[in-house]
Coordinates of C-alpha atoms in Angstrom, one line a residue:
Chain A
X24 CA -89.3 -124.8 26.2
X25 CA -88.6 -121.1 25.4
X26 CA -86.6 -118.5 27.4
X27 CA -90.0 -116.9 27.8
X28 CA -91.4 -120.1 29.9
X29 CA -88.1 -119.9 31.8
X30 CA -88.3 -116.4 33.2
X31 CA -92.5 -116.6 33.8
X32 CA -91.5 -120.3 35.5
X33 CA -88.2 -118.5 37.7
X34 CA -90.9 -115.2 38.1
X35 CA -93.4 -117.3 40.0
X36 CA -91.1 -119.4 41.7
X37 CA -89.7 -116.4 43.1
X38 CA -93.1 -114.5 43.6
X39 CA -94.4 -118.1 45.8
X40 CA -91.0 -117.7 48.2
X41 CA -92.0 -113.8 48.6
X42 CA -95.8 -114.6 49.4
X43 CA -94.9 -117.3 51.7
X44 CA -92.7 -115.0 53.7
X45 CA -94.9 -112.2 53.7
X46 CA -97.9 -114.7 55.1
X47 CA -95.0 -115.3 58.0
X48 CA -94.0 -112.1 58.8
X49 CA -97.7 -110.8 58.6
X50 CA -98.5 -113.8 61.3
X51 CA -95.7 -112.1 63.4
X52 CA -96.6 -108.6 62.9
X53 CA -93.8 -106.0 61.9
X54 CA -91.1 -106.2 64.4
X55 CA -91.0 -102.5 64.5
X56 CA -94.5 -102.7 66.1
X57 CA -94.5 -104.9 68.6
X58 CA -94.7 -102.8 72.5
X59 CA -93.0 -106.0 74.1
X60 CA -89.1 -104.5 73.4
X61 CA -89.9 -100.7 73.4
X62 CA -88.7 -100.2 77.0
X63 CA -85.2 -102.2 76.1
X64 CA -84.6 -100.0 73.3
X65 CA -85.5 -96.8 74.7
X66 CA -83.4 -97.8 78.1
X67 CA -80.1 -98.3 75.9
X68 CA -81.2 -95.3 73.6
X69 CA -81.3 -93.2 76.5
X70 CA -78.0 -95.3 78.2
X71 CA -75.6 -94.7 74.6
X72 CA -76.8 -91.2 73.7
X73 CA -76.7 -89.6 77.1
X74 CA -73.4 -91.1 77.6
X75 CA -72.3 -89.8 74.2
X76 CA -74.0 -86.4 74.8
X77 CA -71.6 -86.5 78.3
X78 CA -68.6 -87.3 76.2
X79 CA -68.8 -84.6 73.3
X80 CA -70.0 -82.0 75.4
X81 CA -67.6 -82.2 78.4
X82 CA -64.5 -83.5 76.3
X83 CA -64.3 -84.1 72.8
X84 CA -66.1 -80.8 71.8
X85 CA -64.2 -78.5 73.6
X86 CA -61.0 -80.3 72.2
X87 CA -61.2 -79.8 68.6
X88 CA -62.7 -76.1 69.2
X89 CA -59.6 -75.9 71.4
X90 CA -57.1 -76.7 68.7
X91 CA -59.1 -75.0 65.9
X92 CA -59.0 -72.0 68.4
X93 CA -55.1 -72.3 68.9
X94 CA -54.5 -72.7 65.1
X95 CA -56.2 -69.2 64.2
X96 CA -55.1 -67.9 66.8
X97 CA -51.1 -68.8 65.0
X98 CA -52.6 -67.6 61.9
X99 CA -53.5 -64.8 63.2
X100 CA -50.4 -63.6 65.0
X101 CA -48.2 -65.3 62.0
X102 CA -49.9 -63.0 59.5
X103 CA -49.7 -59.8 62.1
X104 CA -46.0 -61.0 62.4
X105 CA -45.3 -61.2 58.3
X106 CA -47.2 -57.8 58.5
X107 CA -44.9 -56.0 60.9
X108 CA -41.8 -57.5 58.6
X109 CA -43.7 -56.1 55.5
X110 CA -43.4 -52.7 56.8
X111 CA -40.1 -52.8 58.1
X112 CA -39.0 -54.0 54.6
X113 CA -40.6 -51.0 53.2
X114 CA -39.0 -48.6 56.1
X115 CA -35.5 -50.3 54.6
X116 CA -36.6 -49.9 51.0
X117 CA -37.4 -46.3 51.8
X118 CA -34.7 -45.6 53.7
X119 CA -32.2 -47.1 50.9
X120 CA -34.0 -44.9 48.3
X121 CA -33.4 -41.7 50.3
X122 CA -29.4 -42.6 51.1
X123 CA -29.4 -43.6 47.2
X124 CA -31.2 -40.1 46.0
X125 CA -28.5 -38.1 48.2
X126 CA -25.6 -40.2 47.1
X127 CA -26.8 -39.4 43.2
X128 CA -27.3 -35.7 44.5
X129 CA -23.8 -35.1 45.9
X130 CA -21.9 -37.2 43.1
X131 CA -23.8 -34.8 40.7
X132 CA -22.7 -31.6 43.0
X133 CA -19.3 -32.9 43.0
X134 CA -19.1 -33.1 38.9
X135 CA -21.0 -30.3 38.4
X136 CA -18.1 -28.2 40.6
X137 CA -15.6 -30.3 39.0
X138 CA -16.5 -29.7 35.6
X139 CA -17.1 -25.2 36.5
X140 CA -13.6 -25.5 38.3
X141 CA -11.8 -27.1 34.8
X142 CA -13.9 -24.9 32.8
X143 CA -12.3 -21.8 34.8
X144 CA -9.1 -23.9 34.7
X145 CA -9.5 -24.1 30.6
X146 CA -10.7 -21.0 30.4
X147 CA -7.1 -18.9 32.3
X148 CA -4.9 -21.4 30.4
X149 CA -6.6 -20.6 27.0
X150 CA -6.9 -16.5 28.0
X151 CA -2.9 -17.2 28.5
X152 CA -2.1 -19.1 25.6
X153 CA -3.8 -16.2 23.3
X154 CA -2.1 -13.5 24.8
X155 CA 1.0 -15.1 24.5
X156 CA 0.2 -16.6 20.9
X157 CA -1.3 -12.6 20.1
X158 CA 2.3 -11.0 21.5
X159 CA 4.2 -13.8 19.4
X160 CA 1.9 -12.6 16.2
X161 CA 2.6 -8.9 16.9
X162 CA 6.2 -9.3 17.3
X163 CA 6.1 -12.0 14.1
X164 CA 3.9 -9.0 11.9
X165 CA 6.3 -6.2 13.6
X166 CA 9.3 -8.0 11.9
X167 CA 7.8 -9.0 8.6
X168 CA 6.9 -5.4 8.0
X169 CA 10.4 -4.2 8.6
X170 CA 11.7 -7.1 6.7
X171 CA 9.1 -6.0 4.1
X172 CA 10.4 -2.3 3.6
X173 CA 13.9 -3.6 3.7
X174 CA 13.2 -6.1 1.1
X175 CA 11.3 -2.9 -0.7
X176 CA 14.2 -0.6 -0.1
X177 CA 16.9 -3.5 -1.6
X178 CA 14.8 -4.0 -4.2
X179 CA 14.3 -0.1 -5.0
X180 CA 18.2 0.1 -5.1
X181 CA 18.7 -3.2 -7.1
X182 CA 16.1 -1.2 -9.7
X183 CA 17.5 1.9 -9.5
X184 CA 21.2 0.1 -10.0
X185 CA 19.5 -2.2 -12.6
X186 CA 18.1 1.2 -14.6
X187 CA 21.3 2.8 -14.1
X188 CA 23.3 -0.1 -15.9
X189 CA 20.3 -0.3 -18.3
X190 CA 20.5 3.2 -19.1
X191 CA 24.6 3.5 -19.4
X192 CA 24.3 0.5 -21.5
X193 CA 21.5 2.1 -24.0
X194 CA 23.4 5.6 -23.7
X195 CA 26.6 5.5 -22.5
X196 CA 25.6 8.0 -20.1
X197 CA 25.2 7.1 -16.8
X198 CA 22.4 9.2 -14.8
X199 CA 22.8 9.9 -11.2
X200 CA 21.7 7.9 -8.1
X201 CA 19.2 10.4 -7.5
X202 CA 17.4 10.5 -10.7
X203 CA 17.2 6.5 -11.1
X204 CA 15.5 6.2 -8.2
X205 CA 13.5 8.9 -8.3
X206 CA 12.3 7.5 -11.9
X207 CA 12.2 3.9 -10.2
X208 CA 9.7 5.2 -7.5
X209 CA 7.7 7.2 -10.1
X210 CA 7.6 3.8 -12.5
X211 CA 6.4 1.9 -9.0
X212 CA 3.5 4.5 -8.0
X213 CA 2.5 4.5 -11.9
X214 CA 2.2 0.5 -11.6
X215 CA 0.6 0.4 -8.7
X216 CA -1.5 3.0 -9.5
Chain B
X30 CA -80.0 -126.9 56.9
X31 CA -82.1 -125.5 54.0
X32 CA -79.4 -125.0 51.6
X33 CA -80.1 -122.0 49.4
X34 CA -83.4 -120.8 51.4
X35 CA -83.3 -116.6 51.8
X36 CA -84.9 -115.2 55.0
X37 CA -88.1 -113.1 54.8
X38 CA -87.5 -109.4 54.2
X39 CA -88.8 -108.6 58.0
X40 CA -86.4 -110.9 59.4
X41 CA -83.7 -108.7 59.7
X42 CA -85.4 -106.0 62.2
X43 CA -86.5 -108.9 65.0
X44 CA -85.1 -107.6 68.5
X45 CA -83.3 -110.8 69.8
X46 CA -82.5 -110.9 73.4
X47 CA -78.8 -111.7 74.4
X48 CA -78.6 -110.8 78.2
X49 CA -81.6 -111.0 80.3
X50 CA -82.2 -108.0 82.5
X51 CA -84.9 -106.6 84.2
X52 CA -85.4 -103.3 86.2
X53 CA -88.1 -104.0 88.7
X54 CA -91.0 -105.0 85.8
X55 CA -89.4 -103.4 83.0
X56 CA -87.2 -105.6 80.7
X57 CA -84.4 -104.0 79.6
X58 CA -82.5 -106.7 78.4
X59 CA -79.5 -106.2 76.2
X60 CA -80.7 -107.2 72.6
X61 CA -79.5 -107.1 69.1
X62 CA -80.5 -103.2 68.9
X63 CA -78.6 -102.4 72.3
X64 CA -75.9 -104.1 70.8
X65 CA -75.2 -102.3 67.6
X66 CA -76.6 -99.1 69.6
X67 CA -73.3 -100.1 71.9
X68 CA -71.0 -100.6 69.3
X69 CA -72.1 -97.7 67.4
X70 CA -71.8 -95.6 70.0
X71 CA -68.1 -97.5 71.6
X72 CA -66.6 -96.9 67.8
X73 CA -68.0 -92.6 68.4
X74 CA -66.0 -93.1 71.5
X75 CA -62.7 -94.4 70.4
X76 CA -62.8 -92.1 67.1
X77 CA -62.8 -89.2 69.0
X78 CA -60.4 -90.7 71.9
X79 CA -58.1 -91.0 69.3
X80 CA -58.5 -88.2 67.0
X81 CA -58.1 -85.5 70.4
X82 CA -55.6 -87.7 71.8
X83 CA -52.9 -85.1 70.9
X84 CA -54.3 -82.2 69.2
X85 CA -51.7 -81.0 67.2
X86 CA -51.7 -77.8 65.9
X87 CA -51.4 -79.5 62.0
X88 CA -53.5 -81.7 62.6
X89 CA -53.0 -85.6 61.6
X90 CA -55.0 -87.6 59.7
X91 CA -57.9 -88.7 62.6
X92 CA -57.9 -84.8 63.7
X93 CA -58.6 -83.7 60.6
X94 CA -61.6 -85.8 59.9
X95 CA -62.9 -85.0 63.5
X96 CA -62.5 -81.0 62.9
X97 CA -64.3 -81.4 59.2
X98 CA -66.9 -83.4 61.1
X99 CA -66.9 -80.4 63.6
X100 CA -67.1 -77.7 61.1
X101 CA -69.5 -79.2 59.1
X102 CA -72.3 -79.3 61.9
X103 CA -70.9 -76.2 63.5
X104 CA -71.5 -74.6 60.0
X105 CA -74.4 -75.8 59.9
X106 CA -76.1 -74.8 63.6
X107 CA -74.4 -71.4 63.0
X108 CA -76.3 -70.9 59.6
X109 CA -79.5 -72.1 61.2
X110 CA -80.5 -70.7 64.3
X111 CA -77.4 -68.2 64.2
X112 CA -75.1 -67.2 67.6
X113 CA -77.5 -68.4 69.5
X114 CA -77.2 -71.4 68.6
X115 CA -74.1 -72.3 70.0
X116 CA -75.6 -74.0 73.3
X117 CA -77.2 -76.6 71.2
X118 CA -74.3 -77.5 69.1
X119 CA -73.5 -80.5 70.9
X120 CA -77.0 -81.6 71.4
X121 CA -76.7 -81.3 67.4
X122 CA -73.4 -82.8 66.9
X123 CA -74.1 -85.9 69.3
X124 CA -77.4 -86.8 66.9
X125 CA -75.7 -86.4 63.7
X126 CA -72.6 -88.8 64.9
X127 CA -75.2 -91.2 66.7
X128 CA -78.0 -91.4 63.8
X129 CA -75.0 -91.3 61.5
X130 CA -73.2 -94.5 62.7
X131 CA -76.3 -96.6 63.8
X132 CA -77.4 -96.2 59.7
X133 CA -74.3 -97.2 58.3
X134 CA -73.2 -99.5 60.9
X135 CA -76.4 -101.3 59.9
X136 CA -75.1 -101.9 56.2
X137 CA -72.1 -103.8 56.6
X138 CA -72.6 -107.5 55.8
X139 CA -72.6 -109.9 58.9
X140 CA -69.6 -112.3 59.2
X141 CA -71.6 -115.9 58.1
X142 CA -72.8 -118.2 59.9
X143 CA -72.6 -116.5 63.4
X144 CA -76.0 -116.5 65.6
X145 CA -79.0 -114.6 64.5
X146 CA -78.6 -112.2 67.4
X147 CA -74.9 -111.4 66.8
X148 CA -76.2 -110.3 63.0
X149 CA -75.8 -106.8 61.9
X150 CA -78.4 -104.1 62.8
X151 CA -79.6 -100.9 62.5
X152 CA -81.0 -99.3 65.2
X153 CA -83.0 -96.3 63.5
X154 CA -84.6 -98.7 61.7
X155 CA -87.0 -99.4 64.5
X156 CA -89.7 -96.1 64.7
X157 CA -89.5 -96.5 68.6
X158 CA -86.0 -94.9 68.8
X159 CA -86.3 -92.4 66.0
X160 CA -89.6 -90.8 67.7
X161 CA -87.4 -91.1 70.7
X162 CA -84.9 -88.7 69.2
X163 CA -87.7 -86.6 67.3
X164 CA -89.4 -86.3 70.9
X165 CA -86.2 -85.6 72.7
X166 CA -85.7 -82.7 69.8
X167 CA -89.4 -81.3 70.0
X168 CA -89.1 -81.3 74.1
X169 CA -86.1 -79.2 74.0
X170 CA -87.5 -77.4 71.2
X171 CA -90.9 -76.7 73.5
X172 CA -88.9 -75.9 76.9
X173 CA -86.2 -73.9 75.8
X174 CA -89.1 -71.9 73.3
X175 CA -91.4 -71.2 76.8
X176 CA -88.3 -70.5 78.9
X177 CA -86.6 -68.0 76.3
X178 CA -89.8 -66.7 75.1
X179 CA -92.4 -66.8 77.9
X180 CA -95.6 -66.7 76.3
X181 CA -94.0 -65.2 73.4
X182 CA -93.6 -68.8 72.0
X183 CA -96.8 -68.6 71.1
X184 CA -96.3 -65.8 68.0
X185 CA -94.8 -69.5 66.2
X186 CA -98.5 -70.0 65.4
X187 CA -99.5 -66.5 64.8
X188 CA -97.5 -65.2 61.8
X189 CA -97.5 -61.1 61.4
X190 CA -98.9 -59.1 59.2
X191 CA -102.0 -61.4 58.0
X192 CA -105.8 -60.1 57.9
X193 CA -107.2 -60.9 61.0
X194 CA -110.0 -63.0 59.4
X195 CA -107.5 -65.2 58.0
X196 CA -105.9 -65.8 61.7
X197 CA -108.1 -68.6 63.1
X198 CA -107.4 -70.7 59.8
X199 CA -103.7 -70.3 60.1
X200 CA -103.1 -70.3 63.8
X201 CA -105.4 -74.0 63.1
X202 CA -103.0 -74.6 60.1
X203 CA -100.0 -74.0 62.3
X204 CA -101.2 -75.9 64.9
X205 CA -101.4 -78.7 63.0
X206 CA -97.9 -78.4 61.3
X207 CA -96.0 -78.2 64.4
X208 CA -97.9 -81.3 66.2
X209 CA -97.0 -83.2 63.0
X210 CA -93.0 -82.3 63.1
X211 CA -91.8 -85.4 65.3
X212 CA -94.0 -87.6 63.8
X213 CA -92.7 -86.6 60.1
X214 CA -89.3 -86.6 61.8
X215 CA -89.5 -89.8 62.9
X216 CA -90.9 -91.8 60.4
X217 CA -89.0 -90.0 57.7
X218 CA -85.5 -91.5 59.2
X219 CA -87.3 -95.2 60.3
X220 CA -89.6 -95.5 56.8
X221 CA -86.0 -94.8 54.6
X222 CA -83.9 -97.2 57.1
X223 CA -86.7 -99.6 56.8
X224 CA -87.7 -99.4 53.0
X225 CA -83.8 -99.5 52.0
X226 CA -83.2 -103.0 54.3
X227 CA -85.9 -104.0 52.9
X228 CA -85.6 -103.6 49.4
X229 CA -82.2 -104.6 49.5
X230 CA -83.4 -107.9 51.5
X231 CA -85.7 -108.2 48.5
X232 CA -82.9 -108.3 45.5
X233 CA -80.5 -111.0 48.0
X234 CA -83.7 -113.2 48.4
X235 CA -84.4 -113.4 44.2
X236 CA -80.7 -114.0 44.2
X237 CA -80.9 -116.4 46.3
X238 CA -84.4 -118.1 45.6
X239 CA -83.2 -118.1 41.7
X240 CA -79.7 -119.7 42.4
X241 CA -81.5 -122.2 44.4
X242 CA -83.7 -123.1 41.8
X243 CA -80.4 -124.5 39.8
X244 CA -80.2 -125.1 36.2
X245 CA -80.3 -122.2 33.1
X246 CA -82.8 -120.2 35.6
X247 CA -79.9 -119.4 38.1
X248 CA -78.6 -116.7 35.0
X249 CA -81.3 -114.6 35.6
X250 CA -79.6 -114.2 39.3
X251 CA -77.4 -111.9 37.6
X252 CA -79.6 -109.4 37.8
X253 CA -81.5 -108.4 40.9
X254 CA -77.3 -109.4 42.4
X255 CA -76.8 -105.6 40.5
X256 CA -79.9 -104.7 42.0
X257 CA -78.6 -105.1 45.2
X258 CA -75.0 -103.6 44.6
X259 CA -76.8 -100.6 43.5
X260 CA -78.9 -100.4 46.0
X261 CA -76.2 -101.0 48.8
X262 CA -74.5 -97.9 47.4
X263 CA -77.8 -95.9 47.3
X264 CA -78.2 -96.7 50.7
X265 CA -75.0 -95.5 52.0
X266 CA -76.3 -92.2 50.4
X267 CA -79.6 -92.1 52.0
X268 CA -77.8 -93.3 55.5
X269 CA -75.5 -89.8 55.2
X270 CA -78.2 -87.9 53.8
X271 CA -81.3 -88.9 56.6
X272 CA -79.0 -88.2 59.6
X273 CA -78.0 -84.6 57.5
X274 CA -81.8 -84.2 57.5
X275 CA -82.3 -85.3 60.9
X276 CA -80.1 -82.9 61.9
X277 CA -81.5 -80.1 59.7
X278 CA -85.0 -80.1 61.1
X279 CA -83.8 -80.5 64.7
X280 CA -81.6 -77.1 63.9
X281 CA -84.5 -75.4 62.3
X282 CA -87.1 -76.2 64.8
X283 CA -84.5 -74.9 67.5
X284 CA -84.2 -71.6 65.9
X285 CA -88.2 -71.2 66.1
X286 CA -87.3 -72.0 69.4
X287 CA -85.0 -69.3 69.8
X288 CA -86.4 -67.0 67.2
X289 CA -90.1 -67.6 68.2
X290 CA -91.0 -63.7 69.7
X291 CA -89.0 -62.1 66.6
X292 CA -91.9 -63.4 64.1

């Protein structure tokens, strides 16, 4: 016997149950049909539905509106609420960045006055200092000049003594005071000359 | 005892009386449907008791699913029919919840071996009660048309800005299509309650009838037993998705409702 024989055998087995209760429920009529329990169900339709109807409309309904009502409501007022903190944050922030602006002004006033009054300060000690270090120079110049023609005068006599000596040695003849330095002087503008 | 014998497929939607009762000649005894109907409707109840008990302002975990539930349908009125629409929001709400839980109440296994009555059942499955709710929809869709519109309610059928030849064909057309809405409303909900049971009725029987039939042919069992997980989880889909649907239409025939005289 082959699996094929099996499934036709099992097929219309199965197929005989199915006709047999079709043939029965044919004999009854469909259930759906039958005018005998039409007012029972439509009493009871009537009796759960109205009473249901009742229910959601009067209570239930009106109870989950309510609390969906209440919650946007909280929203709403929440996000008015974080809204009115938002802009006082920003008033603050504002406010901060003005005191902060002036602050950095003023500090800036008060080193810019700082720095002109030190400048001035600089400025009178320094005018001091060079007149003082310009009198010093004057007097300093004033003395090396006369210490300069001294030095030229000592030097003048030390040459005319010098030629004198020279010229007793060379000639046993010593020539006055006069004429050495008068031929010292001449020899010095000839040099410079 | 029958051992392994499946029930028929039709089984399943039989109204089984449990109490007896009778107003004057009508019997309106409690049955299987009035049953799940009540439990459907008790387990509404006390998910709601509970999830409004305390609202919270952060909501806990019942609240939260009770407010997605809200938006979702409030969403979904608002993008229909518009402000408006607001007045019908619970009318909405209520259908969604009730067609909701009576579809996937229905799919939950019974407990075994308890009485054929006490057996699990879905009420939409039966076309009585969905043309109940497609009639309900159409009449409030009819009264509140005339009473906002007068006889303005009658522009629905007459669409602006057609040749005038055309009119009679499409006022006929019109006509038609609106006569047609809680009939397609209803049988769209029962048919896909009533296909799904039934094809899933369908796979447990060939599990059944081939396990019964013992030997190497109880393998092939295997299959259609995947057949009807799949289709189990398919049917939660379609369960959501028809009372979405129902829902839909019931919002978009309000807002011709509303919206008739604007057309």
């Amino acid at each position: 016997m082959s699996v094929f024989a099996i499934v036709t055998s099992a097929a219309a087995a199965a197929a005989e149950e199915a006709q047999a209760h079709a043939a029965e429920a044919s004999s009854a009529g469909l259930p759906q049909l039958d005018p005998a329990w039409w007012p029972s169900q439509l009493f009871w339709l009537v009796i759960t539905f109205g009473f249901l109807y009742w229910l959601m409309s009067s209570r239930f309904l009106p109870a989950i509106a309510g609390a969906i009502e209440e919650r946007r409501d909280r929203i709403a007022d929440d996000l008015d609420q974080a809204g009115d903190f938002k802009r006082q944050a920003e008033d603050a922030e504002t406010a901060y960045n003005q005191a902060l602006a002036d602050a950095k002004a003023k500090a800036q006033g008060i080193a810019a006055d700082t720095r002109a009054e030190m400048d001035d300060e600089i400025a009178t000690l320094q005018a001091e200092t060079d007149a003082q270090l310009a009198k010093q120079v004057t007097t300093a110049e004033a003395r090396i000049g006369e210490m300069k023609a001294a030095a030229a005068t000592k030097v003048g006599e030390a040459a005319a003594e010098t030629a004198r000596a020279v010229v007793e040695t060379l000639i046993d003849e010593a020539p006055t005071e006069e004429a050495a330095s008068r031929a010292v002087t001449d020899a010095a503008t000839r040099l410079r000359g | 005892m029958y051992g392994f014998r499946a029930a028929g497929p039709m089984e399943q939607f039989e109204i089984l009386p449990i109490v007896d009762l009778h107003l004057g000649s009508i019997n309106i005894s409690l049955t299987n449907s009035a049953l799940w109907m009540l439990i459907g409707t008790g387990a509404i109840i006390v998910f709601f008791f509970a999830a409004t008990r305390r609202a919270a302002l952060i909501p806990g975990r019942l609240q939260s699913v009770a407010e997605v539930l809200y938006e979702f349908v409030a969403d979904l009125v608002r993008d229909t029919i518009g402000p408006e629409g607001r007045k019908f929001f619970p009318y909405v709400f209520t259908l969604f919840m009730w067609i909701l839980v009576s579809n996937l109440f229905g799919l939950f296994p019974s407990f075994p071996g308890i009485p054929h009555a006490l057996h699990t059942f879905t009420p939409t499955s039966h076309l009585i009660v969905t043309l109940a709710l497609a009639m309900l929809t159409i009449s409030i869709v009819i009264v509140y048309g005339f009473y906002k519109n007068g006889l303005g309610f009658f522009k629905l059928f007459a669409p602006s800005g057609l040749p005038l030849w055309l009119m009679p064909l499409l006022v006929l057309i019109e006509v038609i299509s609106f006569l047609s809405r809680p009939l397609s409303l209803a049988i769209r909900l029962f048919a896909n309650m009533f296909a799904g049971h039934v094809i899933l009725k369908l796979f447990a029987g060939f599990v059944v009838s081939l396990l019964g039939a013992g030997g190497a042919v109880m393998l092939f069992g295997i299959a259609p037993f995947f057949g009807a997980v799949a289709v189990t989880a398919l049917e939660f889909l379609v369960a959501a998705l028809q009372a979405y649907v129902f829902a839909v239409l019931t919002c978009i025939y309000l807002n011709d409702a509303v919206h008739a005289a604007d057309h």
